[in-house]
C-alpha cells in the first residue's frame, strides 16, 4: 500500500561484556533486535547489510573504554550491536548523495538492517560488475586501503628491495605481497599453517614463505631466505636498539587517513583484478548466526584469507 | 738534523677487558705505549691528537665481538688503544690530500700520536678562526652531523610542530633543540639534573624542560607541557602498539650515512655560531690521564654538555 512503511525483524550481534585477553564466542550473542521500520530518518540512510567485515582492529573496540582514545576506535557498548565495516544496499535514503537501490560500503552495525547517520564515511559502490560485492570489505574496502597506501605511501619501497610480510595470507597481507611483487620487490611472507604457506606461494606469488609456528629459529629462517634484510624482530621489544644500526623505520598509520584518496586504489587495482594479476581469497561465513565464531576465529587464525560474514546476498 | 726521524713517547688509553653492563674506569688503563717515530707510512697520515671525543656509541665497541656487525662499530681489542672521533694536527703525511700542519678530524686512537691509514674518513679543518678546534668533536663533528641530518632529514619537522628531545643537554641533544627552535618548533627537553635543566632553558632556549629523575608521572609531565604530542613513551617497549593509532614514526639512522653532505652542516651552522644564535657547551677533561673517567662518566650523566678530552692544545 502506497505510503505505508514496511517493518522487518532485525537480527543483531551484540557484545555481552567487555573482553580481557582473547575474545570468546560467549562475548558475543545473536539476538532478535525487534522490529525496524524500513524508513531512513532525514540525514541518514537505511541499509540492508549484505557482507560484514571481520577485522583484527575490532578487538580493541571490545575492551573497556579508555580516556582520550580516537572516537573511530571507541569501545562497543555491551548490549548493543557491534560495529564494523560492511557492504549494504540502500533501502531508503534521507540524504541526496544516496538513493534506494545503491550499493554502499562503510561503517555499519552487525545486524540485518542499519540506520547509518554518519554518511560521510559511506562510499557508493559504482563497479558491481568486475568484482564481487564482498570485495568491498577487503580488496576494495578498508583492508585494501590499508594495504595499498600503507605499502605505497608509508613503506614506499623501491624496485628490487626485499619485503617481508607477516600475517601474509590475511586480508591485508595477501595484498601487500601482491602489490610488492607488482612493484618488482622480492617478497617473503610468514603465516600460521601449512595451507596458508602453500597459498602464499601458489596463489599470491610470494617468492618465499614459511610457517612461523614451525620455525624454532626465526633468525635462521629469515637469514636462509633473505640474508640482507631483517625488518621484523620477533623477540619483540627487547632489541629496539637494533633499529639504529640497521637503519630501520617503524611507522604507525591508520587507513582512515587515506580514505580521501580511495579512487586511486580503484583506478589502480580494479584493472589488475580484471586481468587476473591480483587474486583475493575470502573466507565467507554464511549467516549472521555464524558471525561471532567468524570474528573470534580471527584471533586463532582459523580463517584462510579475508574473513567475511554474509548476512544476505542481495 | 735533516732526514732524521723524531721519536716520541706515546701515552695511550687501552681497553683492559670486554665490558658487560656499566663500564668502569678499571675497564680502561692509561699506559706508556712505547716510542713512536713521527713519520707517516705511504698512504697514511701521522697526527698529533689534540681533542678526543667521548661518545655513547663507544660503549657498544667495549662489548665482546658479535658476528655480522657493522665494521664501523667493531669491538675494541683488549690491550690496544680504544678508538673514537678526535681532532688532530698532521705531523707527517704520506698522502697528497693532507700536509704537515693541517688540522683534521675523524676516527683516531686514544693516544698522543696516531697513524691513521683510513684517510677517507678524515676531514680537513679549513675554518680554525670562527670556532674552537674542539668543536670539531661536537657541533662540527660527528654529533653535529647526527643532530643536523637526524633532525632535518630523518625527523623532518614542520614549523610549529612540537619537538621533544631526551638527553637534551648532551652533545647531540643541545643541537637538536637549537635547530628545532631555529626551525620554528616548540621544543621540550628532558635531562638528568637541575643544572642541566637550567641550561636547556637559559642557554639553549628550550621552551620547556624537566628533570626526568624528579618526575614520578612522566605522562603527566609531558601532558602538562605538550598536550598534543607524546613522541616518546618511557614505559619503553610495552606500548609499541600505540605507534599505530598515534601514527608514530620511529626511525634509526647512522650519522656515517650523511658524512658526504658534511659541507651543508658547515655552510648552515657556522654563520649561526658567528652570530651567536647557536651556543655549544663542552665539558673538557684535561689530559689523557683523565680520559677513562671522562668516558665512563658519560653513562652516569656526570658530564654537562659535550664531553671532550684535551690531550694537547696544539
Coordinates of C-alpha atoms in Angstrom, one line a residue:
Chain A
X1 CA 0.0 0.0 0.0
X2 CA 1.4 3.4 -1.1
X3 CA 2.8 5.5 1.8
X4 CA 2.9 2.6 4.2
X5 CA 6.2 1.7 5.9
X6 CA 7.4 -1.9 5.9
X7 CA 8.6 -3.3 9.2
X8 CA 11.1 -6.1 9.5
X9 CA 12.5 -8.3 12.2
X10 CA 16.1 -7.3 12.8
X11 CA 18.6 -9.9 14.0
X12 CA 21.7 -8.5 15.7
X13 CA 25.1 -9.5 17.1
X14 CA 25.7 -7.7 20.4
X15 CA 28.6 -7.5 22.8
X16 CA 27.7 -9.3 26.0
X17 CA 30.5 -7.9 28.1
X18 CA 33.9 -6.2 27.7
X19 CA 36.7 -8.5 26.8
X20 CA 40.1 -9.0 28.5
X21 CA 42.5 -11.3 26.8
X22 CA 41.4 -13.5 24.0
X23 CA 37.8 -13.0 22.9
X24 CA 35.4 -15.9 23.1
X25 CA 32.1 -16.6 21.3
X26 CA 30.3 -16.0 24.6
X27 CA 31.4 -12.4 24.5
X28 CA 29.0 -12.0 21.6
X29 CA 25.4 -13.0 21.3
X30 CA 22.9 -13.2 18.4
X31 CA 19.6 -11.8 19.3
X32 CA 16.4 -10.6 17.8
X33 CA 16.6 -6.8 18.0
X34 CA 12.9 -6.3 17.5
X35 CA 11.2 -4.7 14.5
X36 CA 12.7 -2.0 12.5
X37 CA 10.8 0.4 10.2
X38 CA 12.5 0.4 6.7
X39 CA 12.4 4.2 6.6
X40 CA 15.5 6.4 6.7
X41 CA 15.3 9.5 9.0
X42 CA 16.3 12.8 7.4
X43 CA 20.1 12.9 7.1
X44 CA 20.6 9.2 7.4
X45 CA 20.3 6.1 5.1
X46 CA 18.7 2.8 5.9
X47 CA 20.7 -0.1 4.6
X48 CA 20.2 -3.8 4.3
X49 CA 23.5 -5.3 5.4
X50 CA 24.9 -7.9 2.9
X51 CA 28.5 -8.5 3.9
X52 CA 30.2 -7.7 7.2
X53 CA 33.9 -7.5 7.6
X54 CA 35.8 -9.2 10.4
X55 CA 38.9 -7.2 11.2
X56 CA 41.5 -7.5 13.9
X57 CA 41.2 -3.9 15.0
X58 CA 37.7 -4.7 16.2
X59 CA 39.3 -6.5 19.2
X60 CA 40.4 -3.1 20.6
X61 CA 36.7 -1.9 20.5
X62 CA 35.7 -4.9 22.7
X63 CA 37.9 -3.7 25.5
X64 CA 36.6 -1.4 28.3
X65 CA 36.6 2.3 27.3
X66 CA 39.8 4.3 27.7
X67 CA 40.1 8.0 28.2
X68 CA 41.3 10.1 25.3
X69 CA 41.0 7.5 22.6
X70 CA 40.3 8.1 18.9
X71 CA 36.5 8.1 18.5
X72 CA 36.8 5.9 15.4
X73 CA 38.0 3.2 17.7
X74 CA 35.7 3.8 20.7
X75 CA 34.7 0.8 22.7
X76 CA 31.5 -1.0 21.8
X77 CA 28.6 -0.8 24.2
X78 CA 27.6 -4.1 25.9
X79 CA 24.0 -5.0 25.0
X80 CA 24.2 -3.1 21.7
X81 CA 25.2 -4.4 18.2
X82 CA 28.9 -4.2 17.5
X83 CA 30.1 -2.1 14.5
X84 CA 32.4 -2.7 11.7
X85 CA 32.9 -2.2 8.0
X86 CA 30.4 -3.7 5.7
X87 CA 28.7 -3.7 2.3
X88 CA 25.0 -2.9 2.2
X89 CA 22.2 -2.0 -0.2
X90 CA 20.3 1.3 0.4
X91 CA 16.7 0.5 1.2
X92 CA 15.7 4.1 1.9
X93 CA 17.7 7.3 1.9
X94 CA 17.3 10.6 3.8
X95 CA 20.3 12.2 2.0
X96 CA 20.8 13.4 -1.5
X97 CA 24.0 11.5 -2.1
X98 CA 22.4 8.1 -1.9
X99 CA 19.2 6.6 -3.3
X100 CA 17.3 3.4 -2.8
X101 CA 19.0 0.5 -4.6
X102 CA 22.5 1.9 -4.3
X103 CA 25.2 -0.4 -3.0
X104 CA 27.5 1.2 -0.4
X105 CA 30.4 0.3 1.9
X106 CA 31.5 1.8 5.1
X107 CA 31.0 1.5 8.9
X108 CA 27.7 -0.2 9.7
X109 CA 26.4 -2.3 12.6
X110 CA 26.2 -6.1 12.9
X111 CA 22.5 -6.6 12.2
X112 CA 20.3 -7.2 9.2
X113 CA 19.2 -3.6 8.7
X114 CA 21.0 -0.5 9.9
X115 CA 20.3 3.2 10.1
X116 CA 23.6 4.9 9.2
X117 CA 23.7 8.6 10.3
X118 CA 27.3 9.3 9.6
X119 CA 27.0 9.1 5.8
X120 CA 30.3 11.0 5.3
X121 CA 32.2 7.7 5.8
X122 CA 30.0 5.8 3.4
X123 CA 31.2 5.1 -0.1
X124 CA 28.9 4.4 -3.1
X125 CA 29.9 1.3 -4.9
X126 CA 29.9 2.1 -8.6
X127 CA 31.5 -1.0 -10.0
X128 CA 29.5 -4.1 -9.3
X129 CA 30.4 -6.0 -12.4
X130 CA 34.1 -6.5 -12.3
X131 CA 34.4 -7.7 -8.7
X132 CA 32.2 -9.5 -6.2
X133 CA 30.4 -7.2 -3.9
X134 CA 32.0 -8.8 -0.9
X135 CA 35.4 -7.5 -2.1
X136 CA 34.4 -4.1 -0.8
X137 CA 35.0 -5.4 2.7
X138 CA 38.5 -6.4 1.6
X139 CA 40.5 -5.7 -1.6
X140 CA 38.4 -2.6 -2.3
X141 CA 37.5 -1.8 1.2
X142 CA 39.3 -0.8 4.4
X143 CA 41.9 -3.6 4.2
X144 CA 42.6 -2.6 0.6
X145 CA 43.2 1.0 1.6
X146 CA 45.4 -0.2 4.5
X147 CA 47.5 -2.4 2.1
X148 CA 47.6 0.0 -0.8
X149 CA 48.6 3.2 0.9
X150 CA 50.5 1.5 3.7
X151 CA 52.6 -0.2 1.1
X152 CA 53.0 2.6 -1.5
X153 CA 53.0 5.7 0.8
X154 CA 54.2 4.6 4.2
X155 CA 56.6 1.8 3.3
X156 CA 57.4 3.3 -0.1
X157 CA 59.7 0.5 -1.4
X158 CA 62.0 0.6 -4.4
X159 CA 62.1 -2.0 -7.1
X160 CA 64.4 -4.8 -6.1
X161 CA 64.1 -4.3 -2.4
X162 CA 63.2 -7.1 0.0
X163 CA 59.8 -7.1 1.6
X164 CA 58.7 -9.2 4.5
X165 CA 55.0 -9.6 5.3
X166 CA 53.7 -11.2 8.5
X167 CA 50.2 -12.5 8.7
X168 CA 50.7 -12.7 4.9
X169 CA 47.6 -14.7 3.9
X170 CA 45.2 -12.3 5.7
X171 CA 43.0 -9.6 4.4
X172 CA 45.9 -7.1 4.2
X173 CA 48.9 -9.3 3.9
X174 CA 47.9 -11.1 0.7
X175 CA 47.5 -7.7 -0.9
X176 CA 50.8 -6.2 0.4
X177 CA 52.6 -9.3 -1.0
X178 CA 51.0 -8.9 -4.4
X179 CA 51.5 -5.1 -4.5
X180 CA 55.1 -5.7 -3.6
X181 CA 55.5 -8.3 -6.5
X182 CA 53.9 -5.8 -8.9
X183 CA 56.4 -3.2 -7.7
X184 CA 59.3 -5.5 -8.5
X185 CA 60.2 -6.5 -5.0
X186 CA 61.4 -9.8 -3.6
X187 CA 58.7 -10.9 -1.2
X188 CA 58.8 -13.2 1.7
X189 CA 55.7 -14.0 3.9
X190 CA 55.0 -15.8 7.1
X191 CA 51.7 -17.4 8.1
X192 CA 50.5 -19.8 10.7
X193 CA 49.6 -23.0 8.8
X194 CA 50.9 -25.2 6.0
X195 CA 47.8 -24.5 4.0
X196 CA 48.3 -20.7 4.3
X197 CA 52.0 -21.0 3.3
X198 CA 51.0 -23.0 0.3
X199 CA 48.5 -20.3 -0.7
X200 CA 51.2 -17.6 -0.4
X201 CA 53.4 -19.3 -3.0
X202 CA 50.8 -20.9 -5.3
X203 CA 48.1 -18.2 -5.3
X204 CA 49.8 -14.9 -4.4
X205 CA 53.2 -15.4 -6.0
X206 CA 55.3 -14.8 -2.9
X207 CA 59.0 -15.7 -3.6
X208 CA 59.3 -17.4 -0.3
X209 CA 57.1 -18.3 2.6
X210 CA 57.3 -20.1 5.9
X211 CA 55.1 -21.2 8.8
X212 CA 56.2 -19.2 11.8
X213 CA 54.8 -21.8 14.1
X214 CA 57.2 -24.4 12.8
X215 CA 60.4 -22.3 12.9
X216 CA 62.5 -22.8 16.0
X217 CA 65.0 -20.2 15.0
X218 CA 63.3 -17.3 13.2
X219 CA 66.6 -15.5 12.7
X220 CA 67.9 -18.5 10.8
X221 CA 64.7 -18.8 8.9
X222 CA 64.9 -15.3 7.7
X223 CA 68.6 -15.5 7.1
X224 CA 68.2 -18.6 5.0
X225 CA 65.8 -16.7 2.8
X226 CA 66.6 -13.0 3.0
X227 CA 70.1 -12.6 4.1
X228 CA 70.3 -8.9 3.5
X229 CA 67.1 -7.9 5.1
X230 CA 65.7 -8.4 8.6
X231 CA 62.8 -6.0 9.1
X232 CA 61.0 -7.7 11.8
X233 CA 62.5 -9.0 15.1
X234 CA 60.2 -11.4 16.7
X235 CA 61.9 -11.3 20.0
X236 CA 59.7 -8.3 20.0
X237 CA 60.6 -5.4 22.1
X238 CA 64.0 -6.2 23.6
X239 CA 66.0 -5.3 20.6
X240 CA 64.8 -1.9 19.6
X241 CA 68.3 -0.5 19.7
X242 CA 69.0 -2.6 16.6
X243 CA 66.8 -0.1 14.8
X244 CA 69.6 2.4 14.9
X245 CA 72.4 0.4 13.3
X246 CA 70.1 -1.3 10.9
X247 CA 68.5 2.0 9.9
X248 CA 65.0 0.6 10.5
X249 CA 62.0 2.7 10.1
X250 CA 58.9 1.6 12.1
X251 CA 55.9 3.6 11.3
X252 CA 52.3 3.5 12.5
X253 CA 49.5 4.7 10.3
X254 CA 45.7 4.5 10.2
X255 CA 43.9 3.7 7.0
X256 CA 41.2 6.3 7.7
X257 CA 43.8 9.0 6.9
X258 CA 43.9 7.7 3.3
X259 CA 40.1 7.3 2.6
X260 CA 40.1 10.6 0.7
X261 CA 42.3 9.0 -1.8
X262 CA 40.2 5.9 -2.3
X263 CA 39.7 6.5 -6.0
X264 CA 43.4 5.9 -6.6
X265 CA 43.1 2.4 -5.2
X266 CA 40.1 1.7 -7.5
X267 CA 41.8 3.1 -10.6
X268 CA 45.0 1.2 -10.0
X269 CA 43.7 -2.1 -8.6
X270 CA 40.5 -3.0 -10.5
X271 CA 42.3 -3.3 -13.9
X272 CA 44.7 -5.8 -12.2
X273 CA 41.8 -7.8 -10.9
X274 CA 40.2 -7.9 -14.4
X275 CA 43.5 -9.0 -15.9
X276 CA 43.8 -11.7 -13.3
X277 CA 47.0 -10.2 -11.9
X278 CA 45.7 -9.7 -8.4
X279 CA 43.9 -12.5 -6.6
X280 CA 41.9 -12.2 -3.5
X281 CA 41.0 -15.0 -1.2
X282 CA 38.0 -14.7 1.1
X283 CA 36.7 -17.0 3.9
X284 CA 33.0 -16.4 3.9
X285 CA 30.8 -17.4 6.9
X286 CA 27.2 -17.7 5.9
X287 CA 24.6 -16.0 8.1
X288 CA 24.7 -13.6 10.9
X289 CA 24.4 -16.6 13.3
X290 CA 27.9 -17.6 12.3
X291 CA 29.3 -14.1 12.9
X292 CA 30.5 -14.5 16.4
X293 CA 32.6 -17.6 15.6
X294 CA 33.9 -16.0 12.5
X295 CA 35.0 -12.8 14.3
X296 CA 36.5 -14.7 17.3
X297 CA 38.2 -17.1 14.9
X298 CA 40.4 -14.3 13.5
X299 CA 42.4 -14.4 16.7
X300 CA 43.3 -18.0 16.5
X301 CA 44.0 -17.9 12.7
X302 CA 41.0 -20.1 11.9
X303 CA 40.3 -18.1 8.7
X304 CA 42.1 -18.6 5.5
X305 CA 42.1 -15.3 3.7
X306 CA 39.8 -12.3 4.4
X307 CA 37.1 -13.3 6.9
X308 CA 33.7 -12.1 5.8
X309 CA 30.2 -12.7 7.2
X310 CA 27.5 -13.0 4.5
X311 CA 24.3 -11.7 6.1
X312 CA 22.4 -11.8 2.8
X313 CA 23.5 -11.9 -0.8
X314 CA 21.2 -9.2 -2.0
Chain B
X1 CA 119.4 17.1 11.5
X2 CA 117.9 16.9 8.1
X3 CA 116.5 13.4 7.2
X4 CA 116.4 12.3 10.8
X5 CA 113.1 11.0 12.3
X6 CA 111.9 12.2 15.6
X7 CA 110.8 9.6 18.1
X8 CA 108.3 10.4 20.9
X9 CA 106.9 8.7 23.9
X10 CA 103.3 7.8 23.1
X11 CA 100.8 7.6 26.1
X12 CA 97.7 5.5 25.3
X13 CA 94.3 4.6 26.8
X14 CA 93.7 0.9 26.3
X15 CA 90.8 -1.4 27.0
X16 CA 91.7 -3.8 29.7
X17 CA 88.8 -6.3 29.2
X18 CA 85.4 -6.5 27.5
X19 CA 82.6 -4.8 29.3
X20 CA 79.3 -6.2 30.4
X21 CA 76.8 -3.8 32.0
X22 CA 78.0 -0.4 33.1
X23 CA 81.6 0.4 32.2
X24 CA 84.0 1.2 35.0
X25 CA 87.3 3.1 34.9
X26 CA 89.1 -0.2 35.6
X27 CA 88.0 -1.3 32.1
X28 CA 90.4 1.2 30.7
X29 CA 94.1 1.8 31.5
X30 CA 96.5 4.6 30.7
X31 CA 99.8 3.2 29.7
X32 CA 103.0 4.2 28.0
X33 CA 102.7 2.7 24.5
X34 CA 106.5 3.0 23.9
X35 CA 108.2 5.2 21.3
X36 CA 106.6 6.2 18.1
X37 CA 108.5 7.5 15.0
X38 CA 106.9 10.7 13.8
X39 CA 106.9 9.6 10.2
X40 CA 103.8 8.7 8.2
X41 CA 104.0 5.5 6.1
X42 CA 103.0 5.8 2.5
X43 CA 99.1 6.1 2.3
X44 CA 98.8 7.2 5.9
X45 CA 99.0 10.3 8.0
X46 CA 100.6 10.7 11.3
X47 CA 98.6 13.0 13.6
X48 CA 99.2 14.6 17.0
X49 CA 95.9 14.1 18.8
X50 CA 94.5 17.3 20.3
X51 CA 90.9 16.6 21.3
X52 CA 89.3 13.2 21.8
X53 CA 85.5 12.8 21.7
X54 CA 83.6 10.8 24.3
X55 CA 80.5 9.4 22.6
X56 CA 77.9 7.0 24.0
X57 CA 78.1 4.7 20.9
X58 CA 81.7 3.8 22.1
X59 CA 80.1 1.7 24.8
X60 CA 79.0 -0.8 22.1
X61 CA 82.6 -1.2 21.0
X62 CA 83.6 -2.2 24.5
X63 CA 81.4 -5.3 24.4
X64 CA 82.6 -8.7 23.2
X65 CA 82.7 -9.1 19.4
X66 CA 79.4 -10.1 17.7
X67 CA 79.1 -11.8 14.4
X68 CA 77.8 -9.8 11.4
X69 CA 78.2 -6.4 13.0
X70 CA 78.9 -3.1 11.1
X71 CA 82.7 -2.8 10.9
X72 CA 82.4 0.9 11.8
X73 CA 81.2 -0.3 15.2
X74 CA 83.5 -3.4 15.6
X75 CA 84.6 -4.3 19.2
X76 CA 87.8 -2.7 20.5
X77 CA 90.7 -5.1 21.1
X78 CA 91.7 -5.6 24.8
X79 CA 95.3 -4.4 25.3
X80 CA 95.1 -2.0 22.4
X81 CA 94.2 1.7 22.4
X82 CA 90.5 2.4 22.0
X83 CA 89.3 4.4 19.1
X84 CA 86.9 7.3 18.6
X85 CA 86.5 10.6 16.9
X86 CA 89.0 13.3 17.5
X87 CA 90.7 16.4 16.3
X88 CA 94.4 16.3 15.5
X89 CA 97.3 18.1 13.7
X90 CA 99.1 16.4 10.9
X91 CA 102.7 15.9 11.8
X92 CA 103.7 14.0 8.7
X93 CA 101.7 12.9 5.7
X94 CA 102.0 10.0 3.3
X95 CA 99.0 11.1 1.2
X96 CA 98.5 14.0 -1.2
X97 CA 95.3 15.3 0.4
X98 CA 96.9 16.3 3.7
X99 CA 100.1 18.1 4.5
X100 CA 102.1 18.7 7.7
X101 CA 100.4 21.3 9.8
X102 CA 96.9 20.6 8.6
X103 CA 94.2 20.3 11.3
X104 CA 91.9 17.3 10.7
X105 CA 89.0 15.5 12.4
X106 CA 87.9 11.9 12.1
X107 CA 88.4 8.5 13.6
X108 CA 91.7 8.2 15.5
X109 CA 93.0 6.3 18.5
X110 CA 93.2 7.4 22.2
X111 CA 96.9 8.2 22.3
X112 CA 99.2 11.1 21.9
X113 CA 100.2 10.3 18.3
X114 CA 98.3 8.1 15.8
X115 CA 99.0 6.7 12.4
X116 CA 95.7 6.9 10.5
X117 CA 95.6 4.7 7.5
X118 CA 92.0 5.1 6.6
X119 CA 92.3 8.7 5.4
X120 CA 89.0 8.6 3.5
X121 CA 87.1 9.2 6.8
X122 CA 89.4 12.1 7.7
X123 CA 88.1 15.7 7.2
X124 CA 90.5 18.6 6.8
X125 CA 89.5 21.5 9.1
X126 CA 89.5 24.7 7.0
X127 CA 87.9 27.1 9.5
X128 CA 90.0 27.4 12.6
X129 CA 89.1 31.0 13.3
X130 CA 85.4 31.2 13.9
X131 CA 85.0 28.2 16.2
X132 CA 87.3 26.5 18.7
X133 CA 89.1 23.4 17.3
X134 CA 87.4 21.2 19.9
X135 CA 84.0 21.9 18.3
X136 CA 85.1 19.5 15.6
X137 CA 84.4 16.7 18.1
X138 CA 80.9 18.1 18.6
X139 CA 79.0 20.9 16.9
X140 CA 81.0 20.5 13.7
X141 CA 81.9 16.8 14.2
X142 CA 80.1 13.6 14.3
X143 CA 77.5 14.7 16.9
X144 CA 76.8 17.8 14.8
X145 CA 76.2 15.5 11.7
X146 CA 73.9 13.3 13.8
X147 CA 71.9 16.3 15.1
X148 CA 71.8 18.2 11.8
X149 CA 70.8 15.4 9.4
X150 CA 68.9 13.5 12.0
X151 CA 66.7 16.5 12.7
X152 CA 66.4 18.0 9.2
X153 CA 66.4 14.8 7.1
X154 CA 65.1 12.0 9.3
X155 CA 62.8 13.8 11.7
X156 CA 61.9 16.5 9.0
X157 CA 59.7 18.6 11.2
X158 CA 57.4 21.4 10.1
X159 CA 57.3 24.9 11.6
X160 CA 55.0 25.0 14.6
X161 CA 55.4 21.3 15.4
X162 CA 56.2 20.0 18.9
X163 CA 59.7 18.5 19.4
X164 CA 60.7 16.5 22.4
X165 CA 64.4 15.9 23.0
X166 CA 65.7 13.4 25.6
X167 CA 69.3 13.7 26.9
X168 CA 68.7 17.2 25.8
X169 CA 71.9 18.9 27.2
X170 CA 74.2 16.3 25.7
X171 CA 76.4 16.6 22.6
X172 CA 73.6 15.9 20.2
X173 CA 70.5 17.0 22.2
X174 CA 71.6 20.6 22.8
X175 CA 71.9 21.0 19.0
X176 CA 68.7 19.3 18.1
X177 CA 66.9 21.6 20.5
X178 CA 68.5 24.7 18.9
X179 CA 68.0 23.5 15.4
X180 CA 64.3 22.9 16.2
X181 CA 63.9 26.4 17.7
X182 CA 65.5 27.9 14.5
X183 CA 63.1 25.8 12.5
X184 CA 60.1 27.4 14.4
X185 CA 59.2 24.4 16.5
X186 CA 58.1 24.3 20.1
X187 CA 60.8 22.5 22.0
X188 CA 60.7 20.5 25.2
X189 CA 63.7 18.7 26.6
X190 CA 64.5 16.3 29.4
X191 CA 67.8 15.9 31.3
X192 CA 69.0 14.3 34.4
X193 CA 69.9 17.2 36.8
X194 CA 68.6 20.6 37.8
X195 CA 71.7 22.2 36.5
X196 CA 71.2 20.6 33.0
X197 CA 67.5 21.6 33.0
X198 CA 68.5 25.2 33.8
X199 CA 71.0 25.1 30.9
X200 CA 68.3 23.9 28.5
X201 CA 66.2 27.0 29.2
X202 CA 68.8 29.7 29.9
X203 CA 71.4 28.8 27.3
X204 CA 69.8 26.8 24.6
X205 CA 66.3 28.5 24.5
X206 CA 64.2 25.4 25.0
X207 CA 60.5 26.3 25.6
X208 CA 60.2 23.8 28.4
X209 CA 62.4 21.4 30.2
X210 CA 62.2 18.9 33.0
X211 CA 64.4 16.6 35.1
X212 CA 63.3 13.1 34.3
X213 CA 64.7 11.8 37.6
X214 CA 62.3 14.0 39.5
X215 CA 59.1 13.2 37.6
X216 CA 57.0 10.4 39.2
X217 CA 54.5 10.5 36.4
X218 CA 56.1 11.2 33.1
X219 CA 52.8 11.0 31.2
X220 CA 51.6 13.8 33.4
X221 CA 54.8 15.8 33.0
X222 CA 54.5 15.6 29.2
X223 CA 50.8 16.3 29.2
X224 CA 51.3 19.4 31.4
X225 CA 53.7 20.7 28.8
X226 CA 52.9 19.2 25.4
X227 CA 49.3 18.0 25.5
X228 CA 49.1 17.4 21.7
X229 CA 52.3 15.5 21.3
X230 CA 53.6 12.4 23.0
X231 CA 56.5 11.2 20.9
X232 CA 58.4 9.2 23.5
X233 CA 56.8 6.6 25.8
X234 CA 59.2 6.0 28.6
X235 CA 57.5 2.8 29.7
X236 CA 59.6 1.7 26.9
X237 CA 58.8 -1.3 24.9
X238 CA 55.4 -2.4 26.2
X239 CA 53.3 0.1 24.3
X240 CA 54.6 -0.2 20.8
X241 CA 51.0 -0.8 19.6
X242 CA 50.3 2.9 20.4
X243 CA 52.5 3.7 17.4
X244 CA 49.7 2.7 15.1
X245 CA 46.9 4.9 16.4
X246 CA 49.2 7.7 17.2
X247 CA 50.8 7.5 13.7
X248 CA 54.3 7.5 15.3
X249 CA 57.4 7.1 13.2
X250 CA 60.4 5.6 14.9
X251 CA 63.5 5.6 12.7
X252 CA 67.0 4.5 13.2
X253 CA 69.9 6.2 11.4
X254 CA 73.6 6.3 11.5
X255 CA 75.5 9.6 11.1
X256 CA 78.1 8.0 8.8
X257 CA 75.5 7.9 6.1
X258 CA 75.5 11.7 6.0
X259 CA 79.2 12.4 6.1
X260 CA 79.2 13.0 2.3
X261 CA 77.0 16.0 3.0
X262 CA 79.2 17.5 5.7
X263 CA 79.7 20.8 3.9
X264 CA 75.9 21.5 4.3
X265 CA 76.3 21.5 8.0
X266 CA 79.3 23.9 7.9
X267 CA 77.6 26.3 5.5
X268 CA 74.4 26.4 7.5
X269 CA 75.7 26.3 11.1
X270 CA 79.0 28.3 11.2
X271 CA 77.2 31.6 10.4
X272 CA 74.8 30.9 13.3
X273 CA 77.7 30.4 15.6
X274 CA 79.3 33.6 14.5
X275 CA 76.1 35.5 15.0
X276 CA 75.7 33.9 18.5
X277 CA 72.5 32.2 17.5
X278 CA 73.8 28.7 18.3
X279 CA 75.6 28.0 21.5
X280 CA 77.6 24.9 22.3
X281 CA 78.5 23.7 25.8
X282 CA 81.5 21.5 26.3
X283 CA 82.8 19.6 29.3
X284 CA 86.6 19.4 28.8
X285 CA 88.7 16.9 30.7
X286 CA 92.4 18.0 30.6
X287 CA 94.9 15.3 29.8
X288 CA 94.8 11.8 28.5
X289 CA 95.1 10.5 32.1
X290 CA 91.6 11.8 32.7
X291 CA 90.2 10.1 29.6
X292 CA 88.9 7.0 31.3
X293 CA 86.9 8.9 33.9
X294 CA 85.5 11.2 31.3
X295 CA 84.4 8.4 29.0
X296 CA 82.9 6.3 31.8
X297 CA 81.3 9.4 33.3
X298 CA 79.1 9.7 30.2
X299 CA 77.0 6.7 31.4
X300 CA 76.2 8.2 34.7
X301 CA 75.5 11.7 33.2
X302 CA 78.5 13.3 35.0
X303 CA 79.2 15.5 32.0
X304 CA 77.4 18.7 31.4
X305 CA 77.4 19.2 27.7
X306 CA 79.7 17.6 25.2
X307 CA 82.4 15.6 26.9
X308 CA 85.8 16.1 25.4
X309 CA 89.3 15.0 26.4
X310 CA 92.0 17.6 25.7
X311 CA 95.2 15.6 25.0
X312 CA 97.1 18.7 23.9
X313 CA 96.0 22.2 22.8
X314 CA 98.3 22.4 19.8

